[in-house]
Amino acid sequence: MSDGTPRSNVDMKTWRDRFRGGAMPSQLLAKGEPFTAVLCANDRLALGAIEALRERNVGCPEQLSVTSFNDMPFVSLVQPQLTAMRIQHFGAGKAAAGILLYY
């Protein structure tokens, strides 16, 4: 940018369903700008992203990585294997409460 601020390479959307999950990688591929990964807010979005990449013959994970949150039981059935982060909500809440009580 002209003010010296580096250009952000993060494009963010707040979609929730599987079918919209395929829209982001499709839009990015259509722009022609290089990117290496799609980080999805949940596993359903990740499935949509993987489907969209397959439809466009983009190798996952060879060409693009797809990562998600939740780690639902069906994730183990996805091929190629999906990288999914499981958030320990109870533990995170307990830690947050401890911090609040400490300060």
Tab-separated table of C-alpha atoms in Angstrom:
chain	number	residue	atom	x	y	z
A	1	MET	CA	0.000	0.000	0.000
A	2	SER	CA	1.112	3.558	-0.526
A	3	ASP	CA	1.188	4.380	3.199
A	4	GLY	CA	3.728	1.632	3.875
A	5	THR	CA	1.212	-0.749	5.463
A	6	PRO	CA	1.688	-4.271	4.129
A	7	ARG	CA	-1.180	-5.662	2.092
A	8	SER	CA	-3.231	-8.285	3.909
A	9	ASN	CA	-3.298	-11.706	2.313
A	10	VAL	CA	-6.286	-12.776	4.398
A	11	ASP	CA	-9.746	-12.840	2.859
A	12	MET	CA	-12.429	-13.548	5.439
A	13	LYS	CA	-16.104	-14.481	5.163
A	14	THR	CA	-18.582	-15.531	7.860
A	15	TRP	CA	-20.499	-18.295	6.093
A	16	ARG	CA	-21.724	-21.332	8.013
A	17	ASP	CA	-23.094	-23.997	5.651
A	18	ARG	CA	-21.341	-26.577	3.521
A	19	PHE	CA	-22.491	-25.185	0.191
A	20	ARG	CA	-21.166	-21.727	0.987
A	21	GLY	CA	-17.898	-23.327	2.098
A	22	GLY	CA	-17.095	-23.979	-1.533
A	23	ALA	CA	-17.666	-20.360	-2.509
A	24	MET	CA	-14.510	-18.942	-0.920
A	25	PRO	CA	-11.936	-21.146	-2.659
A	26	SER	CA	-13.902	-20.767	-5.905
A	27	GLN	CA	-13.789	-16.969	-5.638
A	28	LEU	CA	-10.100	-16.954	-4.760
A	29	LEU	CA	-9.244	-19.256	-7.661
A	30	ALA	CA	-11.262	-17.032	-10.017
A	31	LYS	CA	-9.271	-13.972	-8.891
A	32	GLY	CA	-6.073	-15.700	-9.936
A	33	GLU	CA	-4.198	-14.549	-6.839
A	34	PRO	CA	-2.005	-17.234	-5.285
A	35	PHE	CA	-3.006	-18.717	-1.944
A	36	THR	CA	-1.926	-21.837	-0.115
A	37	ALA	CA	-4.657	-22.616	2.400
A	38	VAL	CA	-8.308	-22.265	3.328
A	39	LEU	CA	-9.085	-22.106	7.062
A	40	CYS	CA	-12.729	-22.928	7.723
A	41	ALA	CA	-14.692	-22.060	10.872
A	42	ASN	CA	-16.234	-25.537	10.993
A	43	ASP	CA	-16.045	-28.965	9.408
A	44	ARG	CA	-19.114	-28.477	7.181
A	45	LEU	CA	-17.494	-25.458	5.523
A	46	ALA	CA	-14.317	-27.478	5.046
A	47	LEU	CA	-16.255	-30.221	3.244
A	48	GLY	CA	-17.693	-27.605	0.906
A	49	ALA	CA	-14.229	-26.199	0.283
A	50	ILE	CA	-12.804	-29.643	-0.508
A	51	GLU	CA	-15.704	-30.370	-2.888
A	52	ALA	CA	-15.145	-27.068	-4.704
A	53	LEU	CA	-11.434	-27.794	-5.067
A	54	ARG	CA	-12.140	-31.283	-6.443
A	55	GLU	CA	-14.586	-29.840	-8.991
A	56	ARG	CA	-11.790	-27.568	-10.226
A	57	ASN	CA	-9.169	-30.354	-10.231
A	58	VAL	CA	-7.141	-28.622	-7.518
A	59	GLY	CA	-5.204	-31.144	-5.456
A	60	CYS	CA	-5.884	-31.123	-1.745
A	61	PRO	CA	-3.474	-31.156	0.094
A	62	GLU	CA	-0.935	-31.241	-2.769
A	63	GLN	CA	-1.794	-27.761	-4.069
A	64	LEU	CA	-3.979	-26.260	-1.323
A	65	SER	CA	-4.496	-27.085	2.335
A	66	VAL	CA	-7.916	-27.088	3.998
A	67	THR	CA	-8.146	-26.826	7.779
A	68	SER	CA	-11.176	-26.604	10.049
A	69	PHE	CA	-12.387	-26.355	13.623
A	70	ASN	CA	-14.640	-28.788	15.585
A	71	ASP	CA	-13.226	-32.200	14.578
A	72	MET	CA	-16.677	-33.802	14.240
A	73	PRO	CA	-16.806	-37.638	14.125
A	74	PHE	CA	-17.405	-37.700	10.340
A	75	VAL	CA	-14.094	-35.898	9.710
A	76	SER	CA	-12.215	-39.199	9.978
A	77	LEU	CA	-14.172	-40.424	6.916
A	78	VAL	CA	-13.087	-37.544	4.667
A	79	GLN	CA	-10.482	-38.310	2.015
A	80	PRO	CA	-7.973	-36.795	1.897
A	81	GLN	CA	-7.781	-36.624	5.665
A	82	LEU	CA	-8.904	-33.227	6.929
A	83	THR	CA	-6.833	-31.324	9.470
A	84	ALA	CA	-9.315	-30.284	12.153
A	85	MET	CA	-8.686	-28.526	15.447
A	86	ARG	CA	-10.742	-29.589	18.444
A	87	ILE	CA	-11.370	-26.777	20.899
A	88	GLN	CA	-11.760	-27.806	24.514
A	89	HIS	CA	-14.572	-25.405	25.417
A	90	PHE	CA	-14.824	-26.418	29.071
A	91	GLY	CA	-11.086	-26.082	29.628
A	92	ALA	CA	-10.964	-22.744	27.811
A	93	GLY	CA	-13.887	-21.435	29.888
A	94	LYS	CA	-12.262	-22.623	33.098
A	95	ALA	CA	-8.990	-20.909	32.184
A	96	ALA	CA	-10.814	-17.684	31.257
A	97	ALA	CA	-12.730	-17.704	34.557
A	98	GLY	CA	-9.477	-18.257	36.427
A	99	ILE	CA	-7.891	-15.264	34.718
A	100	LEU	CA	-10.917	-13.081	35.512
A	101	LEU	CA	-10.899	-14.135	39.159
A	102	TYR	CA	-7.149	-13.572	39.430
A	103	TYR	CA	-7.341	-9.995	38.195
